[in-house]
Amino acid sequence: MQTQNTQTSTRYPDAPTTAAASTRSAVSWGAVIAGAVIAAAVSAMLLAGGTGLGFLSMSPWRHEGISESALAAGSIIWLLVTQIIAYGIAGYVAGRLRTRWIDAATDEIYFRDTAHGFLVWALSAVVGLALLGSTVASVVSGTAKAGATAGADAATALASQLPQAGVRTSALDYYTDVLLRPNDPSRMANDGDARQQVSMILAHGGTQGQVSQQDRPYLVKLIAQRTGMDQAAAEQRLAQVSDQARQTAQQAEQKTRAAADAARKAAASFSLWAFASLLLGAFVASLAATVGGRARDR
């Protein structure tokens, strides 16, 4: 056996000699945890300062303060700078505090230092995401609700304005009115009942796209009686008001869709820049750990 080992060493002079494996882990968890705590603290400090600067740069008055585009660009730049500073300091400290390896090759030391920096970033990111999980869930939920609201039809936008006008409606109010509607509009108890009845008919017509053929003759008769105009003029007024109500509802729907689309784009942009900042933080922490490790070895 000794002769065979001698022959192997002669044939492969660069082959490493067999050594007993170490029972200790190469990861200095104390240094990793210390670096992660430093990264979290420095990030919180810089984000707090950036938030204060953002509030100082904004103004509730029109044409004063920083613009929205400049504020968004400044926030992104500050986020990237925060990652560089926080994880640069954390990675360097972790590299300086880690255990010194005597029996490891140069390439192995470089890999271990890089791994320590990456572990600092990973631990800090996991803890930060766990703490911010509720906030992210709220943002996603708000975006989903905005998209669902944008998908509502024009009738929903019209019906949402009825409570502001003092009209209380429900899904069955229209059908209740149909059942109790008198054949002669003059038997209506008061003007308030007539207004509420017209509002319900218009709201139901909005859900169908137009006032139904069943409701139109009664509504024309009611308008003519309440206004004193003839039937032709009442029909013309009904057509004009119905078109105006439809246009108002369509404009409200377009505004809602535009707001939902803006929220979707903002959420997508934030997610992409957050990904870029996290990737930058991982790179900076790994690189800074190698620098700190080399300083530790010197």
Short mmCIF file of C-alpha atoms in Angstrom, two decimals:
data_model
loop_
_atom_site.label_atom_id
_atom_site.label_comp_id
_atom_site.label_asym_id
_atom_site.label_seq_id
_atom_site.Cartn_x
_atom_site.Cartn_y
_atom_site.Cartn_z
CA MET A 1 0.00 0.00 0.00
CA GLN A 2 2.86 2.39 0.82
CA THR A 3 4.53 1.53 -2.48
CA GLN A 4 1.30 2.28 -4.37
CA ASN A 5 0.95 5.68 -2.67
CA THR A 6 4.58 6.45 -3.55
CA GLN A 7 3.93 5.59 -7.18
CA THR A 8 0.80 7.75 -7.23
CA SER A 9 2.72 10.74 -5.84
CA THR A 10 5.43 10.18 -8.45
CA ARG A 11 2.91 10.10 -11.33
CA TYR A 12 0.84 13.05 -10.04
CA PRO A 13 3.21 15.41 -8.20
CA ASP A 14 0.54 18.16 -7.98
CA ALA A 15 -2.11 15.94 -6.38
CA PRO A 16 -3.13 17.18 -2.87
CA THR A 17 -2.23 14.99 0.04
CA THR A 18 -5.02 13.36 1.98
CA ALA A 19 -5.90 15.16 5.23
CA ALA A 20 -8.48 14.57 7.86
CA ALA A 21 -11.72 16.53 7.30
CA SER A 22 -12.43 19.32 9.77
CA THR A 23 -15.40 18.85 12.08
CA ARG A 24 -15.97 22.59 12.44
CA SER A 25 -18.20 24.50 10.04
CA ALA A 26 -16.52 27.01 7.76
CA VAL A 27 -19.38 29.45 8.37
CA SER A 28 -18.83 32.02 11.11
CA TRP A 29 -22.47 32.53 12.06
CA GLY A 30 -21.60 35.13 14.64
CA ALA A 31 -20.04 37.31 11.97
CA VAL A 32 -22.98 36.67 9.60
CA ILE A 33 -25.58 37.63 12.20
CA ALA A 34 -23.61 40.71 13.19
CA GLY A 35 -23.39 41.79 9.56
CA ALA A 36 -27.12 41.22 9.01
CA VAL A 37 -28.00 43.32 12.07
CA ILE A 38 -25.73 46.10 10.84
CA ALA A 39 -27.30 45.95 7.37
CA ALA A 40 -30.81 46.19 8.81
CA ALA A 41 -29.90 49.08 11.11
CA VAL A 42 -28.07 51.09 8.46
CA SER A 43 -30.85 50.45 5.92
CA ALA A 44 -33.49 51.64 8.38
CA MET A 45 -31.45 54.74 9.16
CA LEU A 46 -30.91 55.64 5.50
CA LEU A 47 -34.52 54.92 4.54
CA ALA A 48 -35.74 57.13 7.39
CA GLY A 49 -33.46 59.92 6.21
CA GLY A 50 -34.60 59.47 2.61
CA THR A 51 -38.24 59.59 3.68
CA GLY A 52 -37.62 62.84 5.50
CA LEU A 53 -35.91 64.34 2.47
CA GLY A 54 -38.80 63.22 0.30
CA PHE A 55 -41.36 64.94 2.51
CA LEU A 56 -39.26 68.11 2.56
CA SER A 57 -39.08 68.16 -1.24
CA MET A 58 -42.86 67.77 -1.71
CA SER A 59 -45.46 70.52 -1.42
CA PRO A 60 -49.29 70.43 -1.24
CA TRP A 61 -49.42 73.57 -3.40
CA ARG A 62 -49.61 73.36 -7.16
CA HIS A 63 -46.45 74.13 -9.16
CA GLU A 64 -44.35 74.06 -5.99
CA GLY A 65 -41.93 71.43 -4.77
CA ILE A 66 -40.39 68.58 -6.71
CA SER A 67 -42.29 66.90 -9.54
CA GLU A 68 -43.64 63.36 -9.32
CA SER A 69 -41.17 62.02 -11.91
CA ALA A 70 -38.22 63.62 -10.13
CA LEU A 71 -39.45 62.27 -6.80
CA ALA A 72 -39.75 58.76 -8.24
CA ALA A 73 -36.27 58.94 -9.78
CA GLY A 74 -34.80 60.28 -6.54
CA SER A 75 -36.46 57.49 -4.55
CA ILE A 76 -34.99 54.84 -6.85
CA ILE A 77 -31.51 56.36 -6.66
CA TRP A 78 -31.73 56.62 -2.87
CA LEU A 79 -32.84 52.99 -2.65
CA LEU A 80 -29.83 51.85 -4.68
CA VAL A 81 -27.45 54.02 -2.66
CA THR A 82 -28.94 52.61 0.54
CA GLN A 83 -28.21 49.07 -0.63
CA ILE A 84 -24.63 49.94 -1.54
CA ILE A 85 -23.85 51.68 1.75
CA ALA A 86 -25.69 49.29 4.08
CA TYR A 87 -24.45 46.04 2.58
CA GLY A 88 -21.01 47.41 1.88
CA ILE A 89 -20.53 48.15 5.57
CA ALA A 90 -22.23 44.91 6.67
CA GLY A 91 -20.22 42.72 4.30
CA TYR A 92 -16.93 44.32 5.25
CA VAL A 93 -17.61 43.95 8.98
CA ALA A 94 -18.63 40.30 8.53
CA GLY A 95 -15.41 39.64 6.59
CA ARG A 96 -13.30 41.22 9.31
CA LEU A 97 -15.10 39.37 12.12
CA ARG A 98 -15.15 35.90 10.60
CA THR A 99 -12.88 33.16 11.86
CA ARG A 100 -9.44 33.08 10.29
CA TRP A 101 -8.73 29.93 8.28
CA ILE A 102 -5.13 28.72 8.45
CA ASP A 103 -5.31 25.49 6.42
CA ALA A 104 -7.44 26.76 3.50
CA ALA A 105 -6.17 27.57 0.03
CA THR A 106 -6.40 31.07 -1.41
CA ASP A 107 -9.28 30.23 -3.74
CA GLU A 108 -11.16 28.54 -0.90
CA ILE A 109 -10.71 31.58 1.34
CA TYR A 110 -12.03 33.82 -1.43
CA PHE A 111 -15.07 31.58 -1.88
CA ARG A 112 -15.78 31.45 1.86
CA ASP A 113 -15.54 35.22 2.18
CA THR A 114 -17.94 35.65 -0.74
CA ALA A 115 -20.32 33.14 0.83
CA HIS A 116 -20.23 35.00 4.14
CA GLY A 117 -21.15 38.25 2.42
CA PHE A 118 -23.95 36.53 0.55
CA LEU A 119 -25.25 35.00 3.80
CA VAL A 120 -25.28 38.44 5.40
CA TRP A 121 -27.42 39.75 2.55
CA ALA A 122 -29.70 36.68 2.54
CA LEU A 123 -30.35 36.76 6.29
CA SER A 124 -31.01 40.49 6.29
CA ALA A 125 -33.29 40.24 3.25
CA VAL A 126 -35.33 37.36 4.70
CA VAL A 127 -35.85 39.17 8.00
CA GLY A 128 -36.70 42.42 6.20
CA LEU A 129 -39.21 40.73 3.90
CA ALA A 130 -40.82 38.99 6.87
CA LEU A 131 -41.25 42.33 8.63
CA LEU A 132 -42.53 44.04 5.49
CA GLY A 133 -44.77 41.16 4.45
CA SER A 134 -47.94 42.85 5.65
CA THR A 135 -47.06 46.04 3.79
CA VAL A 136 -46.41 44.20 0.53
CA ALA A 137 -49.67 42.27 0.95
CA SER A 138 -51.54 45.53 1.43
CA VAL A 139 -50.02 46.99 -1.74
CA VAL A 140 -50.90 43.90 -3.78
CA SER A 141 -54.40 43.81 -2.33
CA GLY A 142 -54.93 47.48 -3.11
CA THR A 143 -53.78 46.99 -6.71
CA ALA A 144 -56.09 44.00 -7.14
CA LYS A 145 -59.03 45.97 -5.78
CA ALA A 146 -58.26 48.82 -8.14
CA GLY A 147 -58.24 46.41 -11.08
CA ALA A 148 -61.53 44.89 -10.00
CA THR A 149 -63.09 48.33 -9.71
CA ALA A 150 -61.86 49.19 -13.20
CA GLY A 151 -63.62 46.12 -14.53
CA ALA A 152 -67.01 47.37 -13.34
CA ASP A 153 -69.42 48.60 -16.01
CA ALA A 154 -70.79 52.09 -16.46
CA ALA A 155 -73.86 51.35 -14.40
CA THR A 156 -71.77 50.80 -11.30
CA ALA A 157 -70.21 54.24 -11.66
CA LEU A 158 -73.66 55.78 -12.08
CA ALA A 159 -75.21 53.87 -9.18
CA SER A 160 -72.35 54.85 -6.87
CA GLN A 161 -73.39 58.48 -7.20
CA LEU A 162 -76.97 57.82 -6.07
CA PRO A 163 -76.29 57.68 -2.30
CA GLN A 164 -74.56 61.07 -2.57
CA ALA A 165 -77.80 62.49 -3.95
CA GLY A 166 -79.79 61.16 -1.01
CA VAL A 167 -81.23 58.15 -2.89
CA ARG A 168 -81.01 54.80 -1.16
CA THR A 169 -81.11 51.86 -3.51
CA SER A 170 -80.54 48.14 -3.34
CA ALA A 171 -80.67 45.27 -5.80
CA LEU A 172 -84.40 44.69 -5.15
CA ASP A 173 -85.57 48.31 -4.99
CA TYR A 174 -86.19 48.49 -8.72
CA TYR A 175 -88.27 45.32 -8.79
CA THR A 176 -90.19 46.45 -5.71
CA ASP A 177 -90.98 49.68 -7.51
CA VAL A 178 -92.20 47.76 -10.56
CA LEU A 179 -94.58 45.74 -8.40
CA LEU A 180 -96.00 48.78 -6.59
CA ARG A 181 -95.85 51.26 -9.46
CA PRO A 182 -99.25 52.94 -10.04
CA ASN A 183 -100.67 53.05 -13.54
CA ASP A 184 -101.36 56.78 -13.13
CA PRO A 185 -98.26 58.76 -12.11
CA SER A 186 -100.52 61.41 -10.56
CA ARG A 187 -101.18 59.02 -7.70
CA MET A 188 -97.56 59.40 -6.60
CA ALA A 189 -97.52 60.46 -2.95
CA ASN A 190 -95.03 63.33 -3.26
CA ASP A 191 -92.27 64.75 -5.43
CA GLY A 192 -89.59 62.94 -3.41
CA ASP A 193 -91.09 59.56 -4.27
CA ALA A 194 -91.15 60.50 -7.94
CA ARG A 195 -87.49 61.54 -7.88
CA GLN A 196 -86.44 58.32 -6.18
CA GLN A 197 -88.45 56.29 -8.65
CA VAL A 198 -86.85 58.03 -11.63
CA SER A 199 -83.40 57.53 -10.12
CA MET A 200 -84.02 53.80 -9.70
CA ILE A 201 -85.29 53.47 -13.26
CA LEU A 202 -82.25 55.31 -14.64
CA ALA A 203 -79.89 53.24 -12.48
CA HIS A 204 -81.47 50.01 -13.69
CA GLY A 205 -81.32 51.28 -17.26
CA GLY A 206 -77.62 51.93 -16.77
CA THR A 207 -77.07 48.28 -15.86
CA GLN A 208 -78.84 47.27 -19.08
CA GLY A 209 -77.22 49.90 -21.29
CA GLN A 210 -80.49 51.81 -21.83
CA VAL A 211 -83.90 52.34 -20.29
CA SER A 212 -86.05 49.28 -21.01
CA GLN A 213 -89.05 49.41 -23.32
CA GLN A 214 -91.24 48.52 -20.35
CA ASP A 215 -90.06 51.51 -18.30
CA ARG A 216 -89.80 54.11 -21.06
CA PRO A 217 -93.55 54.80 -21.58
CA TYR A 218 -94.16 55.13 -17.85
CA LEU A 219 -91.12 57.35 -17.41
CA VAL A 220 -92.16 59.58 -20.32
CA LYS A 221 -95.65 59.90 -18.83
CA LEU A 222 -94.19 60.75 -15.41
CA ILE A 223 -91.87 63.39 -16.89
CA ALA A 224 -94.68 64.94 -18.89
CA GLN A 225 -96.95 65.13 -15.87
CA ARG A 226 -94.33 66.56 -13.52
CA THR A 227 -92.97 69.11 -16.02
CA GLY A 228 -96.16 70.02 -17.90
CA MET A 229 -94.66 69.31 -21.33
CA ASP A 230 -96.16 67.14 -24.04
CA GLN A 231 -95.18 63.52 -24.64
CA ALA A 232 -92.84 64.25 -27.57
CA ALA A 233 -90.87 66.81 -25.57
CA ALA A 234 -90.75 64.43 -22.60
CA GLU A 235 -89.36 61.67 -24.83
CA GLN A 236 -86.73 64.04 -26.22
CA ARG A 237 -85.70 65.15 -22.73
CA LEU A 238 -85.47 61.53 -21.58
CA ALA A 239 -83.21 60.67 -24.51
CA GLN A 240 -80.95 63.66 -23.81
CA VAL A 241 -80.66 62.98 -20.09
CA SER A 242 -80.07 59.27 -20.69
CA ASP A 243 -77.22 60.08 -23.09
CA GLN A 244 -75.70 62.51 -20.61
CA ALA A 245 -75.91 59.96 -17.79
CA ARG A 246 -74.32 57.31 -20.02
CA GLN A 247 -71.47 59.64 -20.99
CA THR A 248 -70.87 60.58 -17.35
CA ALA A 249 -70.73 56.93 -16.37
CA GLN A 250 -68.35 56.13 -19.24
CA GLN A 251 -66.04 58.99 -18.24
CA ALA A 252 -66.05 57.79 -14.63
CA GLU A 253 -65.22 54.28 -15.82
CA GLN A 254 -62.37 55.56 -18.00
CA LYS A 255 -60.92 57.51 -15.08
CA THR A 256 -61.15 54.43 -12.88
CA ARG A 257 -59.47 52.28 -15.51
CA ALA A 258 -56.72 54.89 -15.97
CA ALA A 259 -56.13 55.01 -12.21
CA ALA A 260 -56.00 51.22 -12.03
CA ASP A 261 -53.57 51.06 -14.96
CA ALA A 262 -51.34 53.68 -13.34
CA ALA A 263 -51.37 51.69 -10.10
CA ARG A 264 -50.47 48.53 -12.03
CA LYS A 265 -47.55 50.22 -13.79
CA ALA A 266 -46.33 51.74 -10.52
CA ALA A 267 -46.46 48.35 -8.79
CA ALA A 268 -44.61 46.68 -11.68
CA SER A 269 -41.94 49.40 -11.74
CA PHE A 270 -41.48 49.20 -7.97
CA SER A 271 -41.12 45.41 -8.12
CA LEU A 272 -38.48 45.56 -10.87
CA TRP A 273 -36.44 48.25 -9.12
CA ALA A 274 -36.74 46.38 -5.81
CA PHE A 275 -35.36 43.29 -7.57
CA ALA A 276 -32.48 45.33 -8.99
CA SER A 277 -31.70 46.84 -5.58
CA LEU A 278 -31.69 43.43 -3.89
CA LEU A 279 -29.39 42.05 -6.59
CA LEU A 280 -27.07 45.01 -6.12
CA GLY A 281 -27.09 44.50 -2.35
CA ALA A 282 -26.12 40.84 -2.72
CA PHE A 283 -23.21 41.74 -5.02
CA VAL A 284 -21.95 44.55 -2.77
CA ALA A 285 -22.18 42.42 0.39
CA SER A 286 -20.27 39.55 -1.23
CA LEU A 287 -17.57 41.83 -2.60
CA ALA A 288 -17.19 43.79 0.64
CA ALA A 289 -16.83 40.55 2.61
CA THR A 290 -13.85 39.52 0.47
CA VAL A 291 -12.24 42.91 1.07
CA GLY A 292 -12.83 42.62 4.80
CA GLY A 293 -11.52 39.05 4.85
CA ARG A 294 -8.29 40.03 3.12
CA ALA A 295 -7.82 42.86 5.60
CA ARG A 296 -8.43 40.37 8.43
CA ASP A 297 -5.78 37.99 7.09
CA ARG A 298 -3.22 40.78 6.72
#
